């Protein structure tokens, strides 16, 4: 389930950042031949989390980890999406980008975000 309280979805700038994270995820999935989860709420939640971190730290930090200092962590770039494990080994522990053979993957490389206004 998407926690819409995570960010202010009424704010136009927030909407733009969510939209840019959605476009990044779709483009990156296509370019790496990976697929979204069969439960697209997981995909949507990760995209919202990336947008939240982008708004808070200026970088799309992995939303599936905890950070004591987000801005400092972003400067290291290791967990900036796509993180080093994804770039080097195609390992996405958030299940945003899944290989075709994963039991959790779908055939989708695009996702609807109904919370976006247009
Ligand atoms: Fe992005 Fe890596 Fe997190 Fe997957 S595990 S969402 S590729 S930062």
mmCIF file with all atom_site columns, C-alpha atoms and ligand atoms in Angstrom:
data_model
loop_
_atom_site.group_PDB
_atom_site.id
_atom_site.type_symbol
_atom_site.label_atom_id
_atom_site.label_alt_id
_atom_site.label_comp_id
_atom_site.label_asym_id
_atom_site.label_entity_id
_atom_site.label_seq_id
_atom_site.pdbx_PDB_ins_code
_atom_site.Cartn_x
_atom_site.Cartn_y
_atom_site.Cartn_z
_atom_site.occupancy
_atom_site.B_iso_or_equiv
_atom_site.pdbx_formal_charge
_atom_site.auth_seq_id
_atom_site.auth_comp_id
_atom_site.auth_asym_id
_atom_site.auth_atom_id
_atom_site.pdbx_PDB_model_num
ATOM   1   C  CA  . UNK A 1 1   ? 0.000  0.000   0.000   1.00 0.00 ? 1   UNK A CA  1
ATOM   2   C  CA  . UNK A 1 2   ? 1.334  3.450   -0.898  1.00 0.00 ? 2   UNK A CA  1
ATOM   3   C  CA  . UNK A 1 3   ? 1.714  5.707   2.111   1.00 0.00 ? 3   UNK A CA  1
ATOM   4   C  CA  . UNK A 1 4   ? 0.488  8.986   0.598   1.00 0.00 ? 4   UNK A CA  1
ATOM   5   C  CA  . UNK A 1 5   ? 1.347  10.781  3.837   1.00 0.00 ? 5   UNK A CA  1
ATOM   6   C  CA  . UNK A 1 6   ? 5.036  10.366  2.989   1.00 0.00 ? 6   UNK A CA  1
ATOM   7   C  CA  . UNK A 1 7   ? 4.973  13.451  0.765   1.00 0.00 ? 7   UNK A CA  1
ATOM   8   C  CA  . UNK A 1 8   ? 2.625  16.298  -0.091  1.00 0.00 ? 8   UNK A CA  1
ATOM   9   C  CA  . UNK A 1 9   ? 1.053  15.149  -3.320  1.00 0.00 ? 9   UNK A CA  1
ATOM   10  C  CA  . UNK A 1 10  ? -0.938 18.375  -3.619  1.00 0.00 ? 10  UNK A CA  1
ATOM   11  C  CA  . UNK A 1 11  ? 2.278  20.272  -4.231  1.00 0.00 ? 11  UNK A CA  1
ATOM   12  C  CA  . UNK A 1 12  ? 3.045  20.777  -7.972  1.00 0.00 ? 12  UNK A CA  1
ATOM   13  C  CA  . UNK A 1 13  ? 6.819  20.486  -7.427  1.00 0.00 ? 13  UNK A CA  1
ATOM   14  C  CA  . UNK A 1 14  ? 6.324  17.187  -5.611  1.00 0.00 ? 14  UNK A CA  1
ATOM   15  C  CA  . UNK A 1 15  ? 4.179  15.968  -8.494  1.00 0.00 ? 15  UNK A CA  1
ATOM   16  C  CA  . UNK A 1 16  ? 6.978  16.888  -10.913 1.00 0.00 ? 16  UNK A CA  1
ATOM   17  C  CA  . UNK A 1 17  ? 9.554  14.969  -8.879  1.00 0.00 ? 17  UNK A CA  1
ATOM   18  C  CA  . UNK A 1 18  ? 7.321  11.873  -8.642  1.00 0.00 ? 18  UNK A CA  1
ATOM   19  C  CA  . UNK A 1 19  ? 6.756  12.090  -12.397 1.00 0.00 ? 19  UNK A CA  1
ATOM   20  C  CA  . UNK A 1 20  ? 10.492 12.340  -13.064 1.00 0.00 ? 20  UNK A CA  1
ATOM   21  C  CA  . UNK A 1 21  ? 11.167 9.306   -10.829 1.00 0.00 ? 21  UNK A CA  1
ATOM   22  C  CA  . UNK A 1 22  ? 8.493  7.338   -12.679 1.00 0.00 ? 22  UNK A CA  1
ATOM   23  C  CA  . UNK A 1 23  ? 10.060 8.284   -16.029 1.00 0.00 ? 23  UNK A CA  1
ATOM   24  C  CA  . UNK A 1 24  ? 13.527 7.360   -14.733 1.00 0.00 ? 24  UNK A CA  1
ATOM   25  C  CA  . UNK A 1 25  ? 12.298 3.951   -13.483 1.00 0.00 ? 25  UNK A CA  1
ATOM   26  C  CA  . UNK A 1 26  ? 10.563 3.152   -16.783 1.00 0.00 ? 26  UNK A CA  1
ATOM   27  C  CA  . UNK A 1 27  ? 13.527 4.254   -18.861 1.00 0.00 ? 27  UNK A CA  1
ATOM   28  C  CA  . UNK A 1 28  ? 16.059 2.402   -16.703 1.00 0.00 ? 28  UNK A CA  1
ATOM   29  C  CA  . UNK A 1 29  ? 14.012 -0.818  -16.702 1.00 0.00 ? 29  UNK A CA  1
ATOM   30  C  CA  . UNK A 1 30  ? 13.902 -0.735  -20.499 1.00 0.00 ? 30  UNK A CA  1
ATOM   31  C  CA  . UNK A 1 31  ? 17.590 0.033   -20.870 1.00 0.00 ? 31  UNK A CA  1
ATOM   32  C  CA  . UNK A 1 32  ? 18.645 -2.757  -18.473 1.00 0.00 ? 32  UNK A CA  1
ATOM   33  C  CA  . UNK A 1 33  ? 16.090 -5.328  -19.636 1.00 0.00 ? 33  UNK A CA  1
ATOM   34  C  CA  . UNK A 1 34  ? 14.581 -5.558  -16.176 1.00 0.00 ? 34  UNK A CA  1
ATOM   35  C  CA  . UNK A 1 35  ? 10.915 -5.597  -15.149 1.00 0.00 ? 35  UNK A CA  1
ATOM   36  C  CA  . UNK A 1 36  ? 8.668  -4.215  -12.455 1.00 0.00 ? 36  UNK A CA  1
ATOM   37  C  CA  . UNK A 1 37  ? 7.188  -6.360  -9.718  1.00 0.00 ? 37  UNK A CA  1
ATOM   38  C  CA  . UNK A 1 38  ? 3.970  -8.256  -10.377 1.00 0.00 ? 38  UNK A CA  1
ATOM   39  C  CA  . UNK A 1 39  ? 2.578  -6.312  -7.416  1.00 0.00 ? 39  UNK A CA  1
ATOM   40  C  CA  . UNK A 1 40  ? 2.742  -2.828  -8.928  1.00 0.00 ? 40  UNK A CA  1
ATOM   41  C  CA  . UNK A 1 41  ? 1.987  -1.239  -5.546  1.00 0.00 ? 41  UNK A CA  1
ATOM   42  C  CA  . UNK A 1 42  ? 5.539  -2.191  -4.610  1.00 0.00 ? 42  UNK A CA  1
ATOM   43  C  CA  . UNK A 1 43  ? 6.815  -0.384  -7.714  1.00 0.00 ? 43  UNK A CA  1
ATOM   44  C  CA  . UNK A 1 44  ? 4.691  2.674   -6.940  1.00 0.00 ? 44  UNK A CA  1
ATOM   45  C  CA  . UNK A 1 45  ? 5.827  2.731   -3.313  1.00 0.00 ? 45  UNK A CA  1
ATOM   46  C  CA  . UNK A 1 46  ? 9.508  2.579   -4.270  1.00 0.00 ? 46  UNK A CA  1
ATOM   47  C  CA  . UNK A 1 47  ? 9.019  5.400   -6.805  1.00 0.00 ? 47  UNK A CA  1
ATOM   48  C  CA  . UNK A 1 48  ? 7.309  7.522   -4.119  1.00 0.00 ? 48  UNK A CA  1
ATOM   49  C  CA  . UNK A 1 49  ? 10.171 6.755   -1.746  1.00 0.00 ? 49  UNK A CA  1
ATOM   50  C  CA  . UNK A 1 50  ? 12.749 7.788   -4.343  1.00 0.00 ? 50  UNK A CA  1
ATOM   51  C  CA  . UNK A 1 51  ? 10.859 11.049  -4.884  1.00 0.00 ? 51  UNK A CA  1
ATOM   52  C  CA  . UNK A 1 52  ? 10.709 11.684  -1.129  1.00 0.00 ? 52  UNK A CA  1
ATOM   53  C  CA  . UNK A 1 53  ? 14.457 11.228  -0.794  1.00 0.00 ? 53  UNK A CA  1
ATOM   54  C  CA  . UNK A 1 54  ? 15.092 13.370  -3.865  1.00 0.00 ? 54  UNK A CA  1
ATOM   55  C  CA  . UNK A 1 55  ? 13.054 16.157  -2.287  1.00 0.00 ? 55  UNK A CA  1
ATOM   56  C  CA  . UNK A 1 56  ? 14.800 15.792  1.078   1.00 0.00 ? 56  UNK A CA  1
ATOM   57  C  CA  . UNK A 1 57  ? 18.418 15.278  0.023   1.00 0.00 ? 57  UNK A CA  1
ATOM   58  C  CA  . UNK A 1 58  ? 18.632 16.330  -3.601  1.00 0.00 ? 58  UNK A CA  1
ATOM   59  C  CA  . UNK A 1 59  ? 19.429 12.761  -4.668  1.00 0.00 ? 59  UNK A CA  1
ATOM   60  C  CA  . UNK A 1 60  ? 17.259 9.728   -5.362  1.00 0.00 ? 60  UNK A CA  1
ATOM   61  C  CA  . UNK A 1 61  ? 18.614 7.745   -2.417  1.00 0.00 ? 61  UNK A CA  1
ATOM   62  C  CA  . UNK A 1 62  ? 17.446 4.155   -2.176  1.00 0.00 ? 62  UNK A CA  1
ATOM   63  C  CA  . UNK A 1 63  ? 14.204 4.246   -0.153  1.00 0.00 ? 63  UNK A CA  1
ATOM   64  C  CA  . UNK A 1 64  ? 14.676 0.744   1.277   1.00 0.00 ? 64  UNK A CA  1
ATOM   65  C  CA  . UNK A 1 65  ? 17.459 1.747   3.646   1.00 0.00 ? 65  UNK A CA  1
ATOM   66  C  CA  . UNK A 1 66  ? 17.781 3.984   6.704   1.00 0.00 ? 66  UNK A CA  1
ATOM   67  C  CA  . UNK A 1 67  ? 20.228 6.867   6.785   1.00 0.00 ? 67  UNK A CA  1
ATOM   68  C  CA  . UNK A 1 68  ? 21.370 8.956   9.718   1.00 0.00 ? 68  UNK A CA  1
ATOM   69  C  CA  . UNK A 1 69  ? 22.293 11.854  7.417   1.00 0.00 ? 69  UNK A CA  1
ATOM   70  C  CA  . UNK A 1 70  ? 20.594 11.752  4.032   1.00 0.00 ? 70  UNK A CA  1
ATOM   71  C  CA  . UNK A 1 71  ? 22.483 14.667  2.510   1.00 0.00 ? 71  UNK A CA  1
ATOM   72  C  CA  . UNK A 1 72  ? 25.860 13.231  3.530   1.00 0.00 ? 72  UNK A CA  1
ATOM   73  C  CA  . UNK A 1 73  ? 24.867 9.766   2.292   1.00 0.00 ? 73  UNK A CA  1
ATOM   74  C  CA  . UNK A 1 74  ? 23.807 11.251  -1.045  1.00 0.00 ? 74  UNK A CA  1
ATOM   75  C  CA  . UNK A 1 75  ? 27.276 12.776  -1.444  1.00 0.00 ? 75  UNK A CA  1
ATOM   76  C  CA  . UNK A 1 76  ? 28.802 9.256   -1.348  1.00 0.00 ? 76  UNK A CA  1
ATOM   77  C  CA  . UNK A 1 77  ? 26.574 8.270   -4.312  1.00 0.00 ? 77  UNK A CA  1
ATOM   78  C  CA  . UNK A 1 78  ? 26.732 4.550   -3.447  1.00 0.00 ? 78  UNK A CA  1
ATOM   79  C  CA  . UNK A 1 79  ? 22.984 4.323   -2.705  1.00 0.00 ? 79  UNK A CA  1
ATOM   80  C  CA  . UNK A 1 80  ? 21.845 6.901   -5.256  1.00 0.00 ? 80  UNK A CA  1
ATOM   81  C  CA  . UNK A 1 81  ? 19.456 5.041   -7.542  1.00 0.00 ? 81  UNK A CA  1
ATOM   82  C  CA  . UNK A 1 82  ? 20.531 3.133   -9.538  1.00 0.00 ? 82  UNK A CA  1
ATOM   83  C  CA  . UNK A 1 83  ? 22.825 2.086   -6.689  1.00 0.00 ? 83  UNK A CA  1
ATOM   84  C  CA  . UNK A 1 84  ? 26.202 0.404   -7.103  1.00 0.00 ? 84  UNK A CA  1
ATOM   85  C  CA  . UNK A 1 85  ? 24.821 -3.156  -6.564  1.00 0.00 ? 85  UNK A CA  1
ATOM   86  C  CA  . UNK A 1 86  ? 22.300 -2.519  -9.343  1.00 0.00 ? 86  UNK A CA  1
ATOM   87  C  CA  . UNK A 1 87  ? 24.811 -0.924  -11.686 1.00 0.00 ? 87  UNK A CA  1
ATOM   88  C  CA  . UNK A 1 88  ? 27.428 -3.621  -11.130 1.00 0.00 ? 88  UNK A CA  1
ATOM   89  C  CA  . UNK A 1 89  ? 25.372 -6.802  -10.600 1.00 0.00 ? 89  UNK A CA  1
ATOM   90  C  CA  . UNK A 1 90  ? 21.748 -5.931  -11.440 1.00 0.00 ? 90  UNK A CA  1
ATOM   91  C  CA  . UNK A 1 91  ? 20.809 -6.439  -7.780  1.00 0.00 ? 91  UNK A CA  1
ATOM   92  C  CA  . UNK A 1 92  ? 17.861 -4.326  -6.637  1.00 0.00 ? 92  UNK A CA  1
ATOM   93  C  CA  . UNK A 1 93  ? 16.840 -5.295  -3.118  1.00 0.00 ? 93  UNK A CA  1
ATOM   94  C  CA  . UNK A 1 94  ? 13.810 -2.948  -3.324  1.00 0.00 ? 94  UNK A CA  1
ATOM   95  C  CA  . UNK A 1 95  ? 12.368 -5.118  -6.126  1.00 0.00 ? 95  UNK A CA  1
ATOM   96  C  CA  . UNK A 1 96  ? 12.005 -2.081  -8.387  1.00 0.00 ? 96  UNK A CA  1
ATOM   97  C  CA  . UNK A 1 97  ? 14.112 -3.628  -11.147 1.00 0.00 ? 97  UNK A CA  1
ATOM   98  C  CA  . UNK A 1 98  ? 13.748 -7.391  -11.448 1.00 0.00 ? 98  UNK A CA  1
ATOM   99  C  CA  . UNK A 1 99  ? 15.289 -9.788  -13.956 1.00 0.00 ? 99  UNK A CA  1
ATOM   100 C  CA  . UNK A 1 100 ? 12.865 -11.574 -16.251 1.00 0.00 ? 100 UNK A CA  1
ATOM   101 C  CA  . UNK A 1 101 ? 13.502 -14.903 -14.505 1.00 0.00 ? 101 UNK A CA  1
ATOM   102 C  CA  . UNK A 1 102 ? 12.577 -13.598 -11.063 1.00 0.00 ? 102 UNK A CA  1
ATOM   103 C  CA  . UNK A 1 103 ? 9.452  -15.286 -9.631  1.00 0.00 ? 103 UNK A CA  1
ATOM   104 C  CA  . UNK A 1 104 ? 8.283  -11.792 -8.602  1.00 0.00 ? 104 UNK A CA  1
ATOM   105 C  CA  . UNK A 1 105 ? 8.695  -10.042 -11.956 1.00 0.00 ? 105 UNK A CA  1
ATOM   106 C  CA  . UNK A 1 106 ? 5.920  -9.020  -14.322 1.00 0.00 ? 106 UNK A CA  1
ATOM   107 C  CA  . UNK A 1 107 ? 6.135  -8.180  -18.008 1.00 0.00 ? 107 UNK A CA  1
ATOM   108 C  CA  . UNK A 1 108 ? 5.751  -4.469  -17.168 1.00 0.00 ? 108 UNK A CA  1
ATOM   109 C  CA  . UNK A 1 109 ? 8.317  -1.764  -17.795 1.00 0.00 ? 109 UNK A CA  1
ATOM   110 C  CA  . UNK A 1 110 ? 5.744  0.996   -17.368 1.00 0.00 ? 110 UNK A CA  1
ATOM   111 C  CA  . UNK A 1 111 ? 3.583  1.813   -14.356 1.00 0.00 ? 111 UNK A CA  1
ATOM   112 C  CA  . UNK A 1 112 ? 0.443  3.865   -13.816 1.00 0.00 ? 112 UNK A CA  1
ATOM   113 C  CA  . UNK A 1 113 ? 0.672  6.420   -11.023 1.00 0.00 ? 113 UNK A CA  1
ATOM   114 C  CA  . UNK A 1 114 ? -2.948 7.358   -10.374 1.00 0.00 ? 114 UNK A CA  1
ATOM   115 C  CA  . UNK A 1 115 ? -1.905 9.834   -7.705  1.00 0.00 ? 115 UNK A CA  1
ATOM   116 C  CA  . UNK A 1 116 ? -0.371 12.036  -10.421 1.00 0.00 ? 116 UNK A CA  1
ATOM   117 C  CA  . UNK A 1 117 ? -2.829 14.678  -11.534 1.00 0.00 ? 117 UNK A CA  1
ATOM   118 C  CA  . UNK A 1 118 ? -2.024 14.379  -15.250 1.00 0.00 ? 118 UNK A CA  1
HETATM 119 FE FE1 . LIG B 2 .   ? 17.404 1.819   -6.783  1.00 0.00 ? 1   LIG B FE1 1
HETATM 120 FE FE2 . LIG B 2 .   ? 19.296 0.187   -5.820  1.00 0.00 ? 1   LIG B FE2 1
HETATM 121 FE FE3 . LIG B 2 .   ? 17.253 0.889   -4.266  1.00 0.00 ? 1   LIG B FE3 1
HETATM 122 FE FE4 . LIG B 2 .   ? 16.880 -0.729  -6.336  1.00 0.00 ? 1   LIG B FE4 1
HETATM 123 S  S1  . LIG B 2 .   ? 18.111 -1.179  -4.503  1.00 0.00 ? 1   LIG B S1  1
HETATM 124 S  S2  . LIG B 2 .   ? 15.583 1.044   -5.771  1.00 0.00 ? 1   LIG B S2  1
HETATM 125 S  S3  . LIG B 2 .   ? 18.330 0.088   -7.838  1.00 0.00 ? 1   LIG B S3  1
HETATM 126 S  S4  . LIG B 2 .   ? 18.835 2.260   -5.129  1.00 0.00 ? 1   LIG B S4  1
#
